[in-house]
Amino acid sequence: MSVVIRLSRAGRVHLPYYHIGVYNSRTRRDGRPVEQLGFYDPKSDKEPVRIDVERARYWLSVGARPSVTVATILKGQGVASSEWAKKAATASDKDKKTSARKASAKKKSAKKPAGTAAKKRKPRTASSKARGERTAKA
């Protein structure tokens, strides 16, 4: 199960307010978090961001991947990108292997004769032929 650190929208129209939390990657945008880490209020002048940096570092150390926005917020709070870059590098290696496997599968399918890939039409039945003749006479 993959875990991500991302934003969850709250607030009202034209006044956004975001919760920063740890979520299962398959959870919907405003779903229930595994753990709440803080908030981000882009319209506030007082305190736009509050985040529990120690808990964020813990989740990054166990493999949680931050979204692009959360990564920017964490950099602003002093959490170094090297803390999650190592985990992301290993994940990208897995992605490379998967894409290589897909590419080799495409090459294999490209080697097949062209006639086998085309879909064949069904032969017309007697009833469909009759329908065609009726519409042609009308």
Coordinates of N, CA, C and O in Angstrom, one line a residue:
M1 N 0.8 -1.2 0.0 CA 0.0 0.0 0.0 C 0.9 1.2 0.0 O 1.8 1.4 0.8
S2 N 0.7 2.1 -0.9 CA 1.5 3.3 -1.1 C 0.9 4.5 -0.3 O -0.4 4.6 -0.2
V3 N 1.7 5.3 0.4 CA 1.2 6.3 1.3 C 1.8 7.7 0.7 O 2.9 7.7 0.3
V4 N 0.9 8.7 0.6 CA 1.3 10.0 0.1 C 1.0 11.1 1.2 O 0.1 10.9 2.0
I5 N 1.7 12.2 1.1 CA 1.4 13.3 1.9 C 0.9 14.4 0.9 O 1.5 14.8 0.0
R6 N -0.4 14.7 1.1 CA -1.0 15.7 0.2 C -2.0 16.6 0.9 O -2.2 16.5 2.1
L7 N -2.6 17.5 0.1 CA -3.5 18.4 0.6 C -5.0 17.9 0.5 O -5.3 17.2 -0.5
S8 N -5.8 18.3 1.4 CA -7.2 18.0 1.3 C -8.0 19.4 1.4 O -7.7 20.1 2.4
R9 N -8.8 19.7 0.5 CA -9.4 21.0 0.5 C -10.6 21.1 1.4 O -11.4 20.2 1.6
A10 N -10.6 22.3 2.1 CA -11.7 22.7 3.0 C -12.1 24.1 2.7 O -11.5 24.7 1.7
G11 N -12.9 24.8 3.5 CA -13.2 26.2 3.3 C -14.4 26.3 2.4 O -15.2 25.4 2.3
R12 N -14.6 27.5 1.8 CA -15.8 27.7 1.0 C -15.3 28.3 -0.4 O -14.1 28.4 -0.6
V13 N -16.3 28.6 -1.2 CA -16.0 29.2 -2.5 C -15.1 30.4 -2.4 O -15.4 31.3 -1.7
H14 N -14.0 30.5 -3.2 CA -13.1 31.6 -3.2 C -12.3 31.8 -1.9 O -11.6 32.8 -1.8
L15 N -12.5 31.0 -0.9 CA -11.7 31.0 0.3 C -11.2 29.7 0.7 O -11.6 29.0 1.6
P16 N -10.2 29.2 -0.1 CA -9.7 27.8 0.1 C -8.9 27.7 1.4 O -8.3 28.7 1.9
Y17 N -8.9 26.5 2.0 CA -8.2 26.2 3.2 C -7.9 24.7 3.1 O -8.7 23.9 2.7
Y18 N -6.6 24.4 3.2 CA -6.2 23.0 3.0 C -5.7 22.3 4.3 O -4.9 23.0 5.0
H19 N -6.0 21.1 4.4 CA -5.4 20.2 5.5 C -4.3 19.5 4.9 O -4.4 18.9 3.8
I20 N -3.2 19.4 5.5 CA -2.0 18.6 5.1 C -2.1 17.3 5.9 O -2.1 17.3 7.1
G21 N -2.1 16.2 5.1 CA -2.3 14.9 5.8 C -1.6 13.8 5.1 O -1.2 13.9 3.9
V22 N -1.5 12.7 5.8 CA -1.0 11.4 5.2 C -2.1 10.6 4.8 O -3.0 10.3 5.6
Y23 N -2.2 10.2 3.5 CA -3.3 9.4 3.0 C -2.8 8.2 2.2 O -1.7 8.1 1.7
N24 N -3.7 7.2 2.2 CA -3.4 6.1 1.3 C -3.5 6.6 -0.1 O -4.4 7.5 -0.4
S25 N -2.7 6.2 -1.0 CA -2.7 6.8 -2.4 C -4.1 6.6 -3.1 O -4.4 7.3 -4.0
R26 N -4.9 5.6 -2.7 CA -6.1 5.4 -3.4 C -7.3 6.1 -2.7 O -8.4 6.0 -3.2
T27 N -7.1 6.8 -1.7 CA -8.1 7.6 -1.0 C -8.5 8.8 -1.8 O -7.7 9.4 -2.4
R28 N -9.8 9.1 -1.8 CA -10.3 10.3 -2.6 C -9.7 11.5 -2.0 O -9.2 11.6 -0.9
R29 N -9.8 12.6 -2.7 CA -9.2 13.9 -2.4 C -9.5 14.4 -1.0 O -8.6 14.8 -0.2
D30 N -10.7 14.4 -0.6 CA -11.2 14.9 0.7 C -11.5 13.7 1.6 O -12.3 13.9 2.6
G31 N -10.9 12.6 1.4 CA -11.1 11.4 2.3 C -10.5 11.5 3.6 O -9.8 12.5 4.0
R32 N -10.6 10.4 4.4 CA -10.1 10.4 5.7 C -8.6 10.1 5.7 O -8.1 9.1 5.1
P33 N -7.8 10.9 6.4 CA -6.4 10.7 6.4 C -5.9 9.7 7.4 O -6.6 9.4 8.4
V34 N -4.8 9.1 7.2 CA -4.1 8.2 8.2 C -3.7 9.1 9.4 O -3.9 8.7 10.5
E35 N -3.1 10.2 9.1 CA -2.7 11.2 10.1 C -2.8 12.6 9.6 O -2.4 12.9 8.4
Q36 N -3.2 13.5 10.4 CA -3.3 14.9 10.1 C -2.0 15.6 10.5 O -1.6 15.5 11.6
L37 N -1.3 16.3 9.6 CA 0.0 16.9 9.9 C -0.1 18.4 10.1 O 0.8 18.9 10.8
G38 N -1.0 19.0 9.5 CA -1.1 20.5 9.7 C -2.1 21.1 8.7 O -3.0 20.4 8.2
F39 N -1.9 22.4 8.4 CA -2.8 23.1 7.5 C -2.0 24.1 6.6 O -0.9 24.4 6.9
Y40 N -2.7 24.5 5.5 CA -2.2 25.5 4.6 C -3.3 26.4 4.3 O -4.3 26.0 3.7
D41 N -3.2 27.7 4.6 CA -4.2 28.7 4.3 C -3.6 29.8 3.3 O -2.9 30.7 3.8
P42 N -3.8 29.6 2.0 CA -3.1 30.5 1.1 C -3.6 32.0 1.2 O -2.9 32.9 0.8
K43 N -4.8 32.2 1.7 CA -5.3 33.6 1.8 C -5.0 34.3 3.0 O -5.2 35.5 3.2
S44 N -4.3 33.6 4.0 CA -4.1 34.2 5.3 C -2.7 35.0 5.3 O -1.8 34.6 4.7
D45 N -2.7 36.1 6.0 CA -1.5 36.9 6.1 C -0.8 36.5 7.4 O 0.4 36.7 7.5
K46 N -1.5 36.1 8.4 CA -0.9 35.8 9.8 C 0.0 34.6 9.7 O 1.2 34.6 9.8
E47 N -0.6 33.4 9.6 CA 0.1 32.1 9.6 C -0.4 31.2 8.5 O -1.4 30.5 8.7
P48 N 0.2 31.3 7.3 CA -0.4 30.6 6.2 C -0.1 29.1 6.3 O -0.9 28.3 5.7
V49 N 0.9 28.7 7.0 CA 1.3 27.2 7.0 C 1.6 26.9 8.5 O 2.4 27.6 9.1
R50 N 1.1 25.8 8.9 CA 1.5 25.1 10.2 C 1.6 23.6 9.9 O 0.6 23.0 9.5
I51 N 2.7 23.1 10.2 CA 2.9 21.6 9.9 C 3.8 21.1 11.0 O 4.7 21.7 11.5
D52 N 3.5 19.8 11.4 CA 4.3 19.1 12.4 C 5.5 18.5 11.7 O 5.4 17.4 11.0
V53 N 6.6 19.2 11.7 CA 7.8 18.8 10.9 C 8.3 17.5 11.3 O 8.7 16.7 10.5
E54 N 8.3 17.2 12.6 CA 8.9 15.9 13.1 C 8.1 14.7 12.5 O 8.6 13.7 12.1
R55 N 6.7 14.8 12.6 CA 5.9 13.7 12.0 C 6.1 13.6 10.5 O 6.0 12.5 9.9
A56 N 6.2 14.8 9.8 CA 6.4 14.8 8.4 C 7.7 14.0 8.1 O 7.8 13.2 7.1
R57 N 8.8 14.3 8.8 CA 10.0 13.7 8.6 C 9.9 12.1 8.8 O 10.5 11.3 8.1
Y58 N 9.1 11.8 9.9 CA 8.9 10.3 10.1 C 8.3 9.7 8.9 O 8.7 8.6 8.4
W59 N 7.2 10.3 8.4 CA 6.5 9.7 7.3 C 7.3 9.6 6.0 O 7.3 8.7 5.3
L60 N 8.1 10.6 5.8 CA 9.0 10.6 4.7 C 10.1 9.5 4.8 O 10.5 8.9 3.9
S61 N 10.5 9.3 6.1 CA 11.5 8.3 6.3 C 11.0 6.8 6.1 O 11.8 5.9 5.7
V62 N 9.7 6.6 6.3 CA 9.1 5.3 6.0 C 8.6 5.1 4.6 O 8.0 4.1 4.3
G63 N 8.8 6.2 3.8 CA 8.4 6.0 2.4 C 7.3 6.7 1.8 O 6.9 6.5 0.7
A64 N 6.7 7.6 2.6 CA 5.6 8.4 2.1 C 6.1 9.4 1.1 O 7.2 10.0 1.3
R65 N 5.4 9.6 0.0 CA 5.8 10.5 -1.1 C 5.0 11.8 -1.1 O 3.8 11.7 -1.2
P66 N 5.6 12.9 -1.0 CA 4.8 14.2 -0.9 C 4.4 14.6 -2.3 O 5.0 14.3 -3.3
S67 N 3.2 15.3 -2.4 CA 2.8 15.8 -3.7 C 3.7 17.0 -4.0 O 4.5 17.4 -3.1
V68 N 3.6 17.6 -5.2 CA 4.4 18.7 -5.6 C 4.2 19.9 -4.7 O 5.2 20.5 -4.2
T69 N 3.0 20.2 -4.4 CA 2.7 21.4 -3.5 C 3.2 21.1 -2.1 O 3.8 22.0 -1.5
V70 N 3.0 20.0 -1.6 CA 3.4 19.7 -0.2 C 5.0 19.6 -0.1 O 5.5 20.1 0.8
A71 N 5.6 19.2 -1.2 CA 7.1 19.2 -1.2 C 7.6 20.6 -1.2 O 8.6 20.9 -0.4
T72 N 6.9 21.5 -1.9 CA 7.3 22.9 -1.8 C 7.1 23.5 -0.4 O 8.0 24.2 0.1
I73 N 6.0 23.2 0.2 CA 5.7 23.6 1.6 C 6.8 23.1 2.6 O 7.3 23.8 3.4
L74 N 7.1 21.8 2.4 CA 8.1 21.2 3.3 C 9.5 21.8 3.1 O 10.2 22.0 4.1
K75 N 9.8 22.2 1.9 CA 11.1 22.8 1.7 C 11.1 24.2 2.4 O 12.1 24.6 3.0
G76 N 10.0 24.9 2.3 CA 9.9 26.2 3.0 C 10.0 26.0 4.5 O 10.4 27.0 5.2
Q77 N 9.6 24.9 5.1 CA 9.6 24.7 6.5 C 11.0 24.1 7.0 O 11.1 23.8 8.1
G78 N 11.9 23.9 6.0 CA 13.2 23.4 6.4 C 13.4 21.9 6.3 O 14.4 21.4 6.8
V79 N 12.5 21.2 5.7 CA 12.7 19.7 5.5 C 13.4 19.5 4.2 O 12.9 19.9 3.2
A80 N 14.6 18.9 4.2 CA 15.4 18.8 3.0 C 14.8 17.8 2.1 O 14.2 16.8 2.5
S81 N 14.9 18.1 0.8 CA 14.3 17.2 -0.2 C 15.1 15.9 -0.3 O 14.6 14.9 -0.8
S82 N 16.3 15.8 0.3 CA 17.1 14.6 0.3 C 16.4 13.5 1.1 O 16.6 12.3 0.9
E83 N 15.5 13.9 2.0 CA 14.9 12.9 2.9 C 13.9 12.1 2.2 O 13.6 10.9 2.6
W84 N 13.3 12.6 1.1 CA 12.4 11.7 0.3 C 12.9 11.5 -1.1 O 12.3 10.6 -1.8
A85 N 13.9 12.1 -1.5 CA 14.5 11.9 -2.9 C 15.0 10.5 -3.1 O 14.9 9.9 -4.1
K86 N 15.6 9.9 -2.0 CA 16.1 8.6 -2.1 C 15.0 7.6 -2.3 O 15.1 6.7 -3.1
K87 N 13.9 7.7 -1.6 CA 12.8 6.8 -1.8 C 12.2 7.0 -3.1 O 11.8 6.0 -3.8
A88 N 12.1 8.2 -3.6 CA 11.5 8.5 -5.0 C 12.4 7.9 -6.0 O 11.9 7.4 -7.1
A89 N 13.7 7.9 -5.8 CA 14.6 7.3 -6.8 C 14.4 5.8 -7.0 O 14.4 5.3 -8.1
T90 N 14.2 5.1 -5.9 CA 14.0 3.7 -6.0 C 12.6 3.4 -6.6 O 12.5 2.5 -7.4
A91 N 11.6 4.3 -6.4 CA 10.3 4.2 -7.0 C 10.4 4.4 -8.5 O 9.8 3.7 -9.3
S92 N 11.3 5.4 -8.9 CA 11.4 5.6 -10.3 C 12.1 4.5 -11.0 O 11.9 4.2 -12.2
D93 N 13.0 3.8 -10.3 CA 13.7 2.6 -10.9 C 12.6 1.5 -11.2 O 12.7 0.9 -12.3
K94 N 11.6 1.4 -10.3 CA 10.6 0.4 -10.6 C 9.7 0.9 -11.8 O 9.4 0.0 -12.6
D95 N 9.5 2.2 -11.9 CA 8.8 2.7 -13.1 C 9.5 2.4 -14.4 O 8.9 2.1 -15.4
K96 N 10.8 2.6 -14.3 CA 11.6 2.3 -15.5 C 11.5 0.9 -15.9 O 11.4 0.6 -17.1
K97 N 11.6 0.0 -15.0 CA 11.5 -1.5 -15.3 C 10.1 -1.8 -15.9 O 10.0 -2.5 -16.9
T98 N 9.1 -1.2 -15.4 CA 7.7 -1.4 -15.9 C 7.6 -0.9 -17.3 O 7.1 -1.5 -18.2
S99 N 8.1 0.3 -17.6 CA 8.0 0.9 -18.9 C 8.9 0.1 -19.9 O 8.5 -0.1 -21.0
A100 N 10.0 -0.5 -19.5 CA 10.8 -1.3 -20.3 C 10.0 -2.6 -20.7 O 10.1 -3.0 -21.8
R101 N 9.4 -3.1 -19.7 CA 8.6 -4.3 -19.9 C 7.4 -4.1 -20.9 O 7.2 -4.8 -21.8
K102 N 6.8 -2.9 -20.8 CA 5.7 -2.5 -21.7 C 6.2 -2.3 -23.1 O 5.6 -2.7 -24.1
A103 N 7.4 -1.7 -23.2 CA 8.0 -1.4 -24.5 C 8.3 -2.7 -25.2 O 8.1 -2.8 -26.5
S104 N 8.9 -3.7 -24.5 CA 9.2 -5.0 -25.1 C 7.9 -5.7 -25.6 O 7.9 -6.4 -26.6
A105 N 6.9 -5.5 -24.8 CA 5.6 -6.2 -25.2 C 5.0 -5.5 -26.5 O 4.5 -6.2 -27.4
K106 N 5.2 -4.2 -26.6 CA 4.8 -3.5 -27.9 C 5.6 -4.0 -29.1 O 5.0 -4.1 -30.2
K107 N 6.9 -4.2 -28.9 CA 7.7 -4.7 -30.0 C 7.3 -6.0 -30.4 O 7.2 -6.3 -31.6
K108 N 6.9 -6.9 -29.5 CA 6.5 -8.2 -29.8 C 5.2 -8.2 -30.6 O 5.0 -8.9 -31.5
S109 N 4.3 -7.3 -30.2 CA 3.0 -7.2 -30.9 C 3.1 -6.6 -32.2 O 2.4 -6.8 -33.1
A110 N 4.2 -5.7 -32.4 CA 4.4 -5.1 -33.7 C 4.9 -6.1 -34.7 O 4.8 -5.9 -35.9
K111 N 5.6 -7.2 -34.3 CA 6.1 -8.2 -35.2 C 5.1 -9.1 -35.8 O 5.3 -9.8 -36.7
K112 N 3.9 -9.1 -35.3 CA 2.8 -9.9 -35.8 C 2.4 -9.4 -37.2 O 2.5 -8.3 -37.5
P113 N 1.9 -10.4 -38.0 CA 1.5 -10.0 -39.4 C 0.3 -9.0 -39.3 O -0.5 -9.0 -38.3
A114 N 0.2 -8.1 -40.2 CA -0.8 -7.0 -40.2 C -2.2 -7.6 -40.3 O -3.2 -7.0 -39.8
G115 N -2.4 -8.7 -41.0 CA -3.7 -9.2 -41.2 C -4.4 -9.8 -39.9 O -5.6 -9.7 -39.7
T116 N -3.6 -10.2 -38.9 CA -4.1 -10.7 -37.7 C -4.6 -9.6 -36.8 O -5.5 -9.9 -35.9
A117 N -4.1 -8.5 -36.9 CA -4.5 -7.4 -35.9 C -5.8 -6.7 -36.3 O -6.5 -6.2 -35.5
A118 N -6.1 -6.8 -37.6 CA -7.4 -6.1 -38.1 C -8.6 -6.9 -37.7 O -8.6 -8.2 -37.6
K119 N -9.6 -6.2 -37.3 CA -10.9 -6.9 -36.9 C -11.6 -7.3 -38.1 O -11.8 -6.5 -39.1
K120 N -12.2 -8.5 -38.1 CA -12.9 -9.0 -39.3 C -14.4 -8.7 -39.1 O -14.9 -8.8 -37.9
R121 N -15.1 -8.3 -40.1 CA -16.5 -8.0 -40.0 C -17.3 -9.3 -40.1 O -16.9 -10.3 -40.7
K122 N -18.4 -9.3 -39.4 CA -19.3 -10.5 -39.4 C -19.9 -10.6 -40.8 O -20.3 -9.6 -41.4
P123 N -20.2 -11.8 -41.3 CA -20.9 -11.9 -42.5 C -22.4 -11.5 -42.3 O -22.9 -11.7 -41.2
R124 N -23.0 -11.0 -43.3 CA -24.4 -10.5 -43.2 C -25.3 -11.8 -43.2 O -25.1 -12.7 -43.9
T125 N -26.3 -11.7 -42.3 CA -27.2 -12.8 -42.2 C -28.4 -12.5 -43.2 O -28.5 -11.4 -43.8
A126 N -29.2 -13.5 -43.4 CA -30.3 -13.4 -44.3 C -31.3 -12.3 -43.9 O -31.8 -11.5 -44.7
S127 N -31.5 -12.1 -42.6 CA -32.4 -11.1 -42.1 C -31.9 -9.7 -42.3 O -32.6 -8.8 -42.7
S128 N -30.6 -9.5 -42.1 CA -30.0 -8.2 -42.3 C -29.9 -7.9 -43.8 O -30.1 -6.7 -44.2
K129 N -29.8 -8.9 -44.7 CA -29.8 -8.6 -46.1 C -31.2 -8.2 -46.5 O -31.4 -7.2 -47.3
A130 N -32.2 -8.8 -45.9 CA -33.6 -8.4 -46.3 C -33.9 -7.0 -45.8 O -34.6 -6.2 -46.5
R131 N -33.4 -6.7 -44.7 CA -33.6 -5.3 -44.1 C -33.0 -4.3 -45.1 O -33.5 -3.2 -45.4
G132 N -31.8 -4.6 -45.6 CA -31.1 -3.7 -46.5 C -31.8 -3.5 -47.8 O -31.9 -2.4 -48.3
E133 N -32.4 -4.6 -48.3 CA -33.2 -4.5 -49.5 C -34.5 -3.7 -49.3 O -34.9 -2.9 -50.2
R134 N -35.1 -3.8 -48.1 CA -36.3 -3.0 -47.8 C -36.1 -1.6 -47.8 O -36.8 -0.8 -48.3
T135 N -35.0 -1.2 -47.2 CA -34.6 0.2 -47.0 C -34.2 0.8 -48.4 O -34.5 2.0 -48.6
A136 N -33.6 0.0 -49.2 CA -33.2 0.5 -50.6 C -34.4 0.8 -51.4 O -34.4 1.7 -52.2
K137 N -35.5 0.0 -51.3 CA -36.7 0.2 -52.2 C -37.5 1.4 -51.7 O -38.1 2.0 -52.5
A138 N -37.5 1.7 -50.4 CA -38.3 2.8 -49.9 C -37.8 4.1 -50.3 O -37.1 4.5 -51.0

